Coordinates of C-alpha atoms in Angstrom, one line a residue:
Chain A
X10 CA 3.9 -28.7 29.6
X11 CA 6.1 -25.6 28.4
X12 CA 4.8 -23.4 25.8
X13 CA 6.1 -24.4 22.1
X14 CA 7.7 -22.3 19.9
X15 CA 8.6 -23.3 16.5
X16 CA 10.9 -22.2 14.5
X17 CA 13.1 -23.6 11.2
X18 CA 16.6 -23.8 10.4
X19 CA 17.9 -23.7 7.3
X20 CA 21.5 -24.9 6.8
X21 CA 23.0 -23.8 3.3
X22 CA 26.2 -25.2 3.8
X23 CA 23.7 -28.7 3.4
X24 CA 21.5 -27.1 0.8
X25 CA 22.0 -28.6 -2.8
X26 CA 19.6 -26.5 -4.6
X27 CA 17.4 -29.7 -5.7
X28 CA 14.0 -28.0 -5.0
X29 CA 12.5 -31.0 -3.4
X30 CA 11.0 -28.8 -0.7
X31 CA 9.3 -26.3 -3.1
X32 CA 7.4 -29.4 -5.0
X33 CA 6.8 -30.8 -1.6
X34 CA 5.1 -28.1 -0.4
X35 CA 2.7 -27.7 -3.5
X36 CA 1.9 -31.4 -3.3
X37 CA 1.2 -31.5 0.8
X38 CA -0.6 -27.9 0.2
X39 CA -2.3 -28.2 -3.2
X40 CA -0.9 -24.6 -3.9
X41 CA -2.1 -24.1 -7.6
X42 CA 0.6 -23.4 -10.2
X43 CA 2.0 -20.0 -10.4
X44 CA 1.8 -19.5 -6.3
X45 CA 4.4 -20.7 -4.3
X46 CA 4.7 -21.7 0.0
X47 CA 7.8 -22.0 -0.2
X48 CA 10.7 -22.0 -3.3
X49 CA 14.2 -21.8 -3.8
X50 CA 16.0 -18.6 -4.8
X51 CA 19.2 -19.4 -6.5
X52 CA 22.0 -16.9 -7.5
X53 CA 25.0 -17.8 -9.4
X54 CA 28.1 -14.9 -8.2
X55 CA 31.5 -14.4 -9.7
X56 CA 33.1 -15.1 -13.6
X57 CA 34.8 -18.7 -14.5
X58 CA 37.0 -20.3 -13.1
X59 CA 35.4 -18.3 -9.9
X60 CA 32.0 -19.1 -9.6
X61 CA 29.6 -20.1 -7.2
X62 CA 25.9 -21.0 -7.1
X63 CA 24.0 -19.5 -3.8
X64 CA 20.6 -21.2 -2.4
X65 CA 18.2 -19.1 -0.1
X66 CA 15.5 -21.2 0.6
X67 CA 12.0 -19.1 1.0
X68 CA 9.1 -19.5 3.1
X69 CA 6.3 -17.7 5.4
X70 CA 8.8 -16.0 8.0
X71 CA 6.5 -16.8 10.7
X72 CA 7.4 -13.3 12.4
X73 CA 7.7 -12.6 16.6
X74 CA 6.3 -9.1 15.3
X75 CA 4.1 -9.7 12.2
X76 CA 3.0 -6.9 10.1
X77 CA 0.6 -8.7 8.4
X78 CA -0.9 -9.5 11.1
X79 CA -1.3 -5.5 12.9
X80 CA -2.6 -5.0 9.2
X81 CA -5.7 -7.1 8.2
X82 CA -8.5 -5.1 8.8
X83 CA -10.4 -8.4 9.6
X84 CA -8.8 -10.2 12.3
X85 CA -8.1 -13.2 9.3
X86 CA -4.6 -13.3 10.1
X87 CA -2.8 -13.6 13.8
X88 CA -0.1 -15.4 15.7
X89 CA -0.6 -18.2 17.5
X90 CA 0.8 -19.3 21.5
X91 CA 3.3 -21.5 19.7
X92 CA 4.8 -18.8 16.9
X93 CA 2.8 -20.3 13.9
X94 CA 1.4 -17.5 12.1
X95 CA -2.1 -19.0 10.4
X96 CA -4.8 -17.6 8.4
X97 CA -8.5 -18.2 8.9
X98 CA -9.4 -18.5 5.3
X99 CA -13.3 -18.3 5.9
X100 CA -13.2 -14.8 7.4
X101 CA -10.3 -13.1 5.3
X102 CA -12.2 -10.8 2.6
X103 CA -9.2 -10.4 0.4
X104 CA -8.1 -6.8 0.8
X105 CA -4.8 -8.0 0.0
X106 CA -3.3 -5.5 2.7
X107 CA -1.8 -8.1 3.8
X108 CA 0.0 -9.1 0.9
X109 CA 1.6 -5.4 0.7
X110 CA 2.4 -5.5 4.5
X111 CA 4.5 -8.6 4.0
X112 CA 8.5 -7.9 3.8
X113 CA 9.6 -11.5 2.5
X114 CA 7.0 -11.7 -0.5
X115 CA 5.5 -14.7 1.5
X116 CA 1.7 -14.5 0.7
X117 CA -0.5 -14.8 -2.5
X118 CA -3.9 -14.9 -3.8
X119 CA -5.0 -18.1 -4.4
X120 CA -5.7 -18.3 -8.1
X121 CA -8.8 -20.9 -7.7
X122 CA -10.2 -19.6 -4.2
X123 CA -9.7 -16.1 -4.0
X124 CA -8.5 -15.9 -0.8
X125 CA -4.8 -14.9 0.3
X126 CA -3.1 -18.0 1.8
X127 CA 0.2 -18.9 2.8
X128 CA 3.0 -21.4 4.6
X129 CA 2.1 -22.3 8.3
X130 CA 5.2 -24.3 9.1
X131 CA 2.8 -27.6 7.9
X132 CA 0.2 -27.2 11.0
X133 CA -1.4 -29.5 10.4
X134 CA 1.4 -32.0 10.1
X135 CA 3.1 -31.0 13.0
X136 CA 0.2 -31.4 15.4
X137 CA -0.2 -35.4 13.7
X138 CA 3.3 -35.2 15.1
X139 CA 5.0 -35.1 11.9
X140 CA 7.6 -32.9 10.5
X141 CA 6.4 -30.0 7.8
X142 CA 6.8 -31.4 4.3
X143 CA 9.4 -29.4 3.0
X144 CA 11.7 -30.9 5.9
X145 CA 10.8 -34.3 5.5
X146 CA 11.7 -34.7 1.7
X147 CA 15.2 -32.5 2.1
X148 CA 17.8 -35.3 0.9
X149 CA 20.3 -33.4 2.8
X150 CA 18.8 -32.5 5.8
X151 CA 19.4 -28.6 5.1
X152 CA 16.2 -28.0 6.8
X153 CA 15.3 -28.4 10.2
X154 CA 12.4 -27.9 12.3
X155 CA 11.6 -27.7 16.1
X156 CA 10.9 -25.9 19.4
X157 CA 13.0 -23.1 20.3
X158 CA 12.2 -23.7 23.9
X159 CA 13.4 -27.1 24.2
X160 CA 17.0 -27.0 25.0
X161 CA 17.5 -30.6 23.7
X162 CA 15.7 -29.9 20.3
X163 CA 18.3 -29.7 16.9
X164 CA 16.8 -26.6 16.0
X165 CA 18.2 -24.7 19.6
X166 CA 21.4 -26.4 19.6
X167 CA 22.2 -25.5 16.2
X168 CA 21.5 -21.4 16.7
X169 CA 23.5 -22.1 20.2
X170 CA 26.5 -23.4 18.2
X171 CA 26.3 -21.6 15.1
X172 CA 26.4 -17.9 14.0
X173 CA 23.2 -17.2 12.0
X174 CA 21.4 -14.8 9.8
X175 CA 17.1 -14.0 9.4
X176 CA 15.9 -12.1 6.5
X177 CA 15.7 -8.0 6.6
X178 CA 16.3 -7.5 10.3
X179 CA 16.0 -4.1 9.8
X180 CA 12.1 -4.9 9.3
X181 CA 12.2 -5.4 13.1
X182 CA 10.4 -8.3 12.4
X183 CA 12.1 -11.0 14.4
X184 CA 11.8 -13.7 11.8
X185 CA 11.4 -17.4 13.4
X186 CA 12.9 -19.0 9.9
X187 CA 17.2 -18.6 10.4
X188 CA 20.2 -19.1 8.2
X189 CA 23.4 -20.7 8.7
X190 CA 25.6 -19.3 6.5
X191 CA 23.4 -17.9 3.8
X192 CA 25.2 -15.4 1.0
X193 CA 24.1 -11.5 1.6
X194 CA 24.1 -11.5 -2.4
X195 CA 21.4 -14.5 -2.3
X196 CA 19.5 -12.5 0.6
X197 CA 19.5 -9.3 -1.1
X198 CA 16.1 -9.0 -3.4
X199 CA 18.3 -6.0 -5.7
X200 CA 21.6 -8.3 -6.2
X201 CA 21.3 -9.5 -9.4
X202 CA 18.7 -7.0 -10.8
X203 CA 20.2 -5.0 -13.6
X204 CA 17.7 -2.3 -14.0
X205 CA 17.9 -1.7 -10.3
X206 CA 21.9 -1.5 -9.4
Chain B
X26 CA 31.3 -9.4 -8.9
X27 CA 28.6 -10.8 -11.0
X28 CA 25.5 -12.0 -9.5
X29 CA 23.1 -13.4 -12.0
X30 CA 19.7 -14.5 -10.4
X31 CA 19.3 -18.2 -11.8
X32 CA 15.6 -18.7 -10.1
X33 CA 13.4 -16.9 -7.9
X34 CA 9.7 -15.8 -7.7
X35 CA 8.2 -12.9 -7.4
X36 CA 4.0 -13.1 -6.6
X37 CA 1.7 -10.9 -8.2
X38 CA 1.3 -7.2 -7.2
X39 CA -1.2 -7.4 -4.6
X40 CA -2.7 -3.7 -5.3
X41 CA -3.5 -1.5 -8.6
X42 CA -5.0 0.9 -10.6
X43 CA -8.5 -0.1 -9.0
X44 CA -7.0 1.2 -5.4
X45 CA -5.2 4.2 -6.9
X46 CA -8.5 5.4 -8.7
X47 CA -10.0 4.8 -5.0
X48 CA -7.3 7.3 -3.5
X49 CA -7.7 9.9 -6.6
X50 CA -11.8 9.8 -5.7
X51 CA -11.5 10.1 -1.9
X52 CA -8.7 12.8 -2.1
X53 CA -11.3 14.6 -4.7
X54 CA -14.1 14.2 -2.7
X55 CA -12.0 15.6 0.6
X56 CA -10.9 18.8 -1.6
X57 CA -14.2 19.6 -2.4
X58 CA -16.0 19.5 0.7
X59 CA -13.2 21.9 2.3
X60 CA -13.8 24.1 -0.4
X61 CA -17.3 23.4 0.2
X62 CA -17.0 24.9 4.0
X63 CA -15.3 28.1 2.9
X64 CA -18.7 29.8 2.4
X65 CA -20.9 27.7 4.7
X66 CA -18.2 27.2 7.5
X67 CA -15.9 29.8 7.6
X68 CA -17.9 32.4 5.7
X69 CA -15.7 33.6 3.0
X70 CA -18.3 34.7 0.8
X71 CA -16.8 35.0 -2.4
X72 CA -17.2 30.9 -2.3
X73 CA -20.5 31.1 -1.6
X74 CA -21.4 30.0 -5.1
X75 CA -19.3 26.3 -4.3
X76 CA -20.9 26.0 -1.6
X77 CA -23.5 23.5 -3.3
X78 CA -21.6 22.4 -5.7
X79 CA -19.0 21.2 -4.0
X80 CA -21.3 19.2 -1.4
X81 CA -22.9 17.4 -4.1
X82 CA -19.2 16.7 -5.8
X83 CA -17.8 15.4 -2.1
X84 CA -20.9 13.0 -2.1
X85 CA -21.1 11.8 -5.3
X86 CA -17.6 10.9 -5.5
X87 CA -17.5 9.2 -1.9
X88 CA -20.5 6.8 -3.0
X89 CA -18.4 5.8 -6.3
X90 CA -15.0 5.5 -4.1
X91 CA -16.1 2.6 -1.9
X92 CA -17.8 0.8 -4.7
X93 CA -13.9 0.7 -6.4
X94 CA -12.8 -0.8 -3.0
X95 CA -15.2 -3.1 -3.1
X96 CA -14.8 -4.6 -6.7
X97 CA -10.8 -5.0 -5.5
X98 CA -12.0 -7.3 -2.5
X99 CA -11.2 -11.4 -3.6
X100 CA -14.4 -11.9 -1.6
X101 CA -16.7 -8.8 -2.0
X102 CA -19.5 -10.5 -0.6
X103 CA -17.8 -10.9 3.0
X104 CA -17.5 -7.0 3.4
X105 CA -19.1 -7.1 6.5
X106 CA -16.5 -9.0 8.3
X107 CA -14.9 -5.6 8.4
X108 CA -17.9 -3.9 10.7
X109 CA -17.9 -7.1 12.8
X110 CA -14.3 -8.2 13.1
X111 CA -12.3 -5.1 13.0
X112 CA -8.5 -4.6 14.1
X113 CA -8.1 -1.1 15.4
X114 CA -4.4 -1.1 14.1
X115 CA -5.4 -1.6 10.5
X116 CA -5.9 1.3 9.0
X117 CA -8.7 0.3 6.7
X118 CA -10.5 -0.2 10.0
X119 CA -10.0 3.2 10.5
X120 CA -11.6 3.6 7.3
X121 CA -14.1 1.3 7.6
X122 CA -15.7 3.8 10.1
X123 CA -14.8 7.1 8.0
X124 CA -16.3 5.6 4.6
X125 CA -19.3 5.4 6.7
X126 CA -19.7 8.5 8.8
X127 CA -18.3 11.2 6.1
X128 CA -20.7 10.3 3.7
X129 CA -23.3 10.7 6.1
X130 CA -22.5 14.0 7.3
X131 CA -22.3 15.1 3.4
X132 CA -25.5 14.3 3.1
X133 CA -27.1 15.9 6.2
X134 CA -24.9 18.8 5.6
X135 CA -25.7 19.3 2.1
X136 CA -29.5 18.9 3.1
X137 CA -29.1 21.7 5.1
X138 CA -27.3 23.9 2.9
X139 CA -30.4 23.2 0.2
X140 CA -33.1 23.9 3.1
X141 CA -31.6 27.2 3.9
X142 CA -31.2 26.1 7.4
X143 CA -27.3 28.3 7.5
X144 CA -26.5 27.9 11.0
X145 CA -26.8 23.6 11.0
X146 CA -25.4 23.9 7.3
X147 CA -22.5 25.7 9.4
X148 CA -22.2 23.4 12.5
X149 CA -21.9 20.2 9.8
X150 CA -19.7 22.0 7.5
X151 CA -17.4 22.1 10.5
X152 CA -18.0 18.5 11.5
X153 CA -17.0 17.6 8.6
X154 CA -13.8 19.0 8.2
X155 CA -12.0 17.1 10.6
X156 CA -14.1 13.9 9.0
X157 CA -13.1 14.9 5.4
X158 CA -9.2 15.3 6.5
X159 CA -9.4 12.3 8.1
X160 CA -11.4 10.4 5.0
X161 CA -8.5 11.0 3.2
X162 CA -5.2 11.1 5.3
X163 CA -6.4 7.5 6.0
X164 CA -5.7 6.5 2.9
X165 CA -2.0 8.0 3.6
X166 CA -1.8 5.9 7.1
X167 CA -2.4 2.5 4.6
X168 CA 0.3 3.3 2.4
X169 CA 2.8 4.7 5.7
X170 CA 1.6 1.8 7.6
X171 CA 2.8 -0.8 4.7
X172 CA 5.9 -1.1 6.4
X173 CA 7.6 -3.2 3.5
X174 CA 7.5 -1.0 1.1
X175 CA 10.0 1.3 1.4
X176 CA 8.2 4.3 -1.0
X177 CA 5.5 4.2 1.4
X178 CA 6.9 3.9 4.8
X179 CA 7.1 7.4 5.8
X180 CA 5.3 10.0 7.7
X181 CA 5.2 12.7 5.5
X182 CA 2.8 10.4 3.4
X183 CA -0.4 11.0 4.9
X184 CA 0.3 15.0 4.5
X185 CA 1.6 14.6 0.8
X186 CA -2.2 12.9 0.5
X187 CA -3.9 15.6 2.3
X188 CA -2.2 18.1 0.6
X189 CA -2.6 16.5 -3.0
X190 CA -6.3 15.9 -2.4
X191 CA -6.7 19.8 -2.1
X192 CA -4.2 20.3 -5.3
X193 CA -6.9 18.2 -7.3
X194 CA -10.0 19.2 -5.3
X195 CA -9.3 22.8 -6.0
X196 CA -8.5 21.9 -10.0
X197 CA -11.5 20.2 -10.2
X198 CA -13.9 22.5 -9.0
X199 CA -12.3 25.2 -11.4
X200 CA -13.1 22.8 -13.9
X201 CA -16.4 22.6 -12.2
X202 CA -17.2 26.2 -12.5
X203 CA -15.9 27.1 -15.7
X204 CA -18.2 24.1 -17.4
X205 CA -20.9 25.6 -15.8
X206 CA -20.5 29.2 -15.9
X207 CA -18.9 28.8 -20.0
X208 CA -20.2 26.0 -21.4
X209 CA -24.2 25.3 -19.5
X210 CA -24.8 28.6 -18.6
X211 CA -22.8 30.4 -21.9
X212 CA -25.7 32.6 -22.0
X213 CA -25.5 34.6 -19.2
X214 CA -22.8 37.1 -17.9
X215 CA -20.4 35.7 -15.4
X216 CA -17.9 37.5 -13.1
X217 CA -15.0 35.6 -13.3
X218 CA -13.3 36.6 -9.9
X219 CA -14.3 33.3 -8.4
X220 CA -12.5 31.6 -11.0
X221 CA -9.2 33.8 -10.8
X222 CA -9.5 33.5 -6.6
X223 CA -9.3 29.7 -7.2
X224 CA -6.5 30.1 -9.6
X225 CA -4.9 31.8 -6.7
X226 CA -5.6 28.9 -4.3
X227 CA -4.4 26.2 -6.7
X228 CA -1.0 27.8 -7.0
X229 CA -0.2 28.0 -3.5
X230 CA -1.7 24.3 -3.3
X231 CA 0.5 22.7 -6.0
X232 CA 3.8 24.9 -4.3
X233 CA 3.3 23.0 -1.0
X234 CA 2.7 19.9 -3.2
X235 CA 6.4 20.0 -4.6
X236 CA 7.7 21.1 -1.3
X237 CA 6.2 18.1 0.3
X238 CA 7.3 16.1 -2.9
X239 CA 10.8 17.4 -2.5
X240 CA 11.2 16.7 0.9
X241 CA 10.2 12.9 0.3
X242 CA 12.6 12.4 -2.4
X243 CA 15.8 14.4 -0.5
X244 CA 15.3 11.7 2.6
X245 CA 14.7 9.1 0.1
X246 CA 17.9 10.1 -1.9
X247 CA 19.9 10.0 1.6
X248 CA 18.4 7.3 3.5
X249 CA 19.4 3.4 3.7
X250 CA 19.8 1.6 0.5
X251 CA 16.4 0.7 -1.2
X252 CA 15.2 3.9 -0.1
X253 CA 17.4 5.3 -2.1
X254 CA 17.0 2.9 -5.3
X255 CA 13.2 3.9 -4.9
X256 CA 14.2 7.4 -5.3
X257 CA 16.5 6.4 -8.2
X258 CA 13.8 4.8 -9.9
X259 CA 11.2 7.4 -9.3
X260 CA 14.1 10.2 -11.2
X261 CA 15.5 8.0 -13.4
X262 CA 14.1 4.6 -13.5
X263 CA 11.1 2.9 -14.3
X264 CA 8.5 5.2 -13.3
X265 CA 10.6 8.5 -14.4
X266 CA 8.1 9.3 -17.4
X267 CA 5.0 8.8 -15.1
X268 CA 6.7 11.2 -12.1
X269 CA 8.9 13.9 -14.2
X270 CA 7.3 13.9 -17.2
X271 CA 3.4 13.5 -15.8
X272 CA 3.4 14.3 -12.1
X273 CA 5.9 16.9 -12.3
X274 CA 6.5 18.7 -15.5
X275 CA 2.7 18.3 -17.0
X276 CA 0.7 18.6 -13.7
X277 CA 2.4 21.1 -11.7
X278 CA 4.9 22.7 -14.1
X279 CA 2.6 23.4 -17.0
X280 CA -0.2 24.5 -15.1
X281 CA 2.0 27.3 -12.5
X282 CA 3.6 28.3 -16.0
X283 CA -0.3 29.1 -16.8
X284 CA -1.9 30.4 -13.5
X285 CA 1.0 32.5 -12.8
X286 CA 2.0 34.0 -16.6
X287 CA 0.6 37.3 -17.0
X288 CA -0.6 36.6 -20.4
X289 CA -2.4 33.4 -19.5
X290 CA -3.3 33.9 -15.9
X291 CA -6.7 35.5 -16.7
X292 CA -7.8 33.1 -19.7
X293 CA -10.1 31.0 -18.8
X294 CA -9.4 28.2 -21.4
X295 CA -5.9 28.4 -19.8
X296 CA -7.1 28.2 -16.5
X297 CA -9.4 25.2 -17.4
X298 CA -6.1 23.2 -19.4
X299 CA -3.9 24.3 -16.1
X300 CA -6.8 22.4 -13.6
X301 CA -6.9 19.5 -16.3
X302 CA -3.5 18.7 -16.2
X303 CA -3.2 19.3 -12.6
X304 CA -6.2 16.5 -12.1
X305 CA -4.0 14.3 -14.6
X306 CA -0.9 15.1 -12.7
X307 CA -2.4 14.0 -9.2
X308 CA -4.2 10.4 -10.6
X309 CA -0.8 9.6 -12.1
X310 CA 1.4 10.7 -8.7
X311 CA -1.8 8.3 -7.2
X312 CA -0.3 5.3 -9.8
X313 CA 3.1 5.8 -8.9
X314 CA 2.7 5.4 -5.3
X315 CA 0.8 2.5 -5.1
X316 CA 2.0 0.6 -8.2
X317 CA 5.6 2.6 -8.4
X318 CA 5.8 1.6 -4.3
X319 CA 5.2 -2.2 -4.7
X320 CA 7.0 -2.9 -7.8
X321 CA 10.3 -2.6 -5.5
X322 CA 11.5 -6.0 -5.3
X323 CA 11.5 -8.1 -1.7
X324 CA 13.0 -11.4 -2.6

């Protein structure tokens, strides 16, 4: 059988902004309150009657080239044959390197097990043959998951047939999460931010 | 055009004051073993009377620095994961190794230097060098190597920390030495040369501080887009009070003004306020890189 490699669309022209994958994620994860897998950035652009809301749905980026992973001094943290980047919570000492390595914000201590943790694309639902969470309870289907190396997968034939965007390429990263039409405003963390612009 | 953010979260700053006290300690524990060697490595022997000092200084402060480290750790108690599972590309790896060998040498080079024995005192004192440098320009590889942080990701920041651990190493073992030649040992009559020699030093150390410094912020100021909002932040933002009016103006202003005025240059109390505010100067340029670097926002 071929290698997998998973990866996660995220369709904003489908996106309505509901949050169902955020509380989705918290439930299937237990992530304690004030922590987050995976959320829901909203932006609002433009004066009335010209306005718009903008969604950028937010998760672990699940890098080709993670940093966090060349960083942990420990070995907690690496990528797996099938692009799932995963933490070994029993051998990560909390140095929280890791946390300052990370472009996309995507890891946090754990507030009741002081231990960093973060999304893994729902591993353990994937490999029960199930979809990740936050894909399953998306109303309108704005998120999709699947293996990039399947040429009949949705996932493929939606970045074959449509132009998309990751997060900071400039990070050299190679994020495995991608856009379809997402807003730069909405992907751009000092939009927005008065004391910074 | 308007952009409000409606919703968004930001997690908790992952590092502190704890790790920016740890940087302050190992860069004044690498100063003062260099200036340690002058006499016993490189025999300049007007320093001869550092010599001891400074070894005990270097070890002391390099058995307290790890200890910070180690209260910052979620898990403390699993510190040994880093001697058994290490990742050569992390530079606390790197570190792990350097925490543990440079205190080491301190000590067998500082039991030398009390024995008498001056020609092992000499071949350690040179060992450790290279060990020292690297002790602390370690510390600048974690913050260069933190690749998402735009104040950090440079090369010039493991020089900025090498060069800023000999601005404070120098000021406190002035301090060092006017304490004990003025306040313990008030009695007796002192020949303040040494003092005004490490005046000299700590001038020429805190210029190549602000050239360094300068440098930073001018490709900062020209580079891509949150490079240059970092820069705007660190002159004008947030953290302007902490870097003009602490790092800057108090802790390398002030105290040239004083080592270099002819009225104040050979005062000692004004030698002693100069290598106070230069210590205070270098923990706060400490605090703005680490906290200053990660309160950029990513998402």
């Amino acid at each position: 059988m071929k290698k997998k490699r998973y990866a996660m669309v995220i369709d904003l022209r489908r996106c309505i902004g509901c949050h169902s994958c955020s509380v989705a994620c918290k439930a299937e994860n237990r992530v304690p309150p004030g922590v987050f897998r995976s959320w829901v950035k909203i932006i609002e652009k433009g004066r009335y009657p010209n306005i718009t809301r903008h969604f950028l749905p937010t998760l672990c980026n699940q890098c080709e080239h993670p940093p966090c992973v060349i960083n942990c001094p420990v070995q907690a943290t690496w990528k797996q044959e099938d692009g799932i980047v995963i933490i070994d919570e029993h051998r990560c000492i909390g140095c929280k390197y890791c946390l300052a390595s990370c472009p996309y914000n995507a890891r946090y201590v754990n507030p009741l097990m002081p231990i960093v943790q973060k999304c893994y694309f729902c591993r353990h639902r994937v490999y029960a043959g199930l979809e990740p969470a936050c894909v399953e309870v998306c109303p309108a289907k704005a998120r999709i998951f699947g293996d990039l190396n399947n040429p009949e997968d949705e996932v493929t034939k939606l970045l074959s047939k449509h132009p998309f965007q990751t997060l900071k390429p400039e990070m050299g990263t190679y994020p495995q999460v991608y856009y379809i039409a997402a807003d730069a405003d909405a992907m751009d963390p000092f939009a927005g931010r008065k004391e910074w612009t | 055009m308007d952009v409000n953010i409606i919703y968004n979260i930001e997690h908790e700053m992952p590092l502190g004051i704890l790790i920016s006290l740890y940087f302050y300690l190992t860069g004044l524990s690498a100063g003062s073993f260099i200036i340690s060697t002058f006499a016993y490595g490189f025999g300049m022997v007007k320093f001869k009377p550092l010599g001891k000092i400074g070894v005990v200084m270097a070890t002391l402060l390099l058995v307290i620095a790890p200890m910070t480290l180690l209260v910052d750790l979620e898990q403390p108690l699993r510190f040994w994961h880093l001697i058994l599972y290490l990742r050569i590309t992390s530079p606390i790896t790197w570190g792990t190794f350097l925490l543990t060998l440079y205190p080491m040498n301190c000590v067998v080079y500082g039991y030398f230097m009390f024995r008498g024995d001056m020609k092992r005192t000499k071949i350690f004192g040179l060992i450790g060098i290279p060990l020292a440098l690297m002790v602390h320009g370690y510390t600048g590889f974690i913050l260069a190597l933190g690749k998402a942080r735009v104040l950090w990701n440079t090369a010039i920041m493991p020089p900025i920390f090498l060069v800023s651990a000999m601005v404070s190493g120098l000021a406190m073992m002035t301090l060092v030495v006017i304490i004990k030649d003025y306040v313990i040992q008030r009695k007796k009559e002192h020949d303040p040369t040494l003092i005004y020699d490490l005046g000299k030093l700590l001038v020429a150390s805190i210029v190549l501080d602000l050239i360094l410094i300068g440098t930073d912020l001018t490709v900062l100021l020209t580079s891509h887009t949150e490079a240059y909002k970092a820069a705007v932040m660190l002159i004008k933002g947030s953290f302007s009070p902490l870097f003009l009016g602490v790092e800057i103006f108090l802790g390398s202003i002030i105290p040239l003004l004083l080592l270099l005025s002819p009225f104040t240059k050979r005062w000692i109390p004004g030698i002693a306020i100069a290598s106070l505010l230069v210590m205070i100067g270098i923990f706060a340029m400490r605090c703005i890189m680490v906290i200053g670097g990660l309160s950029i926002p990513l998402s």
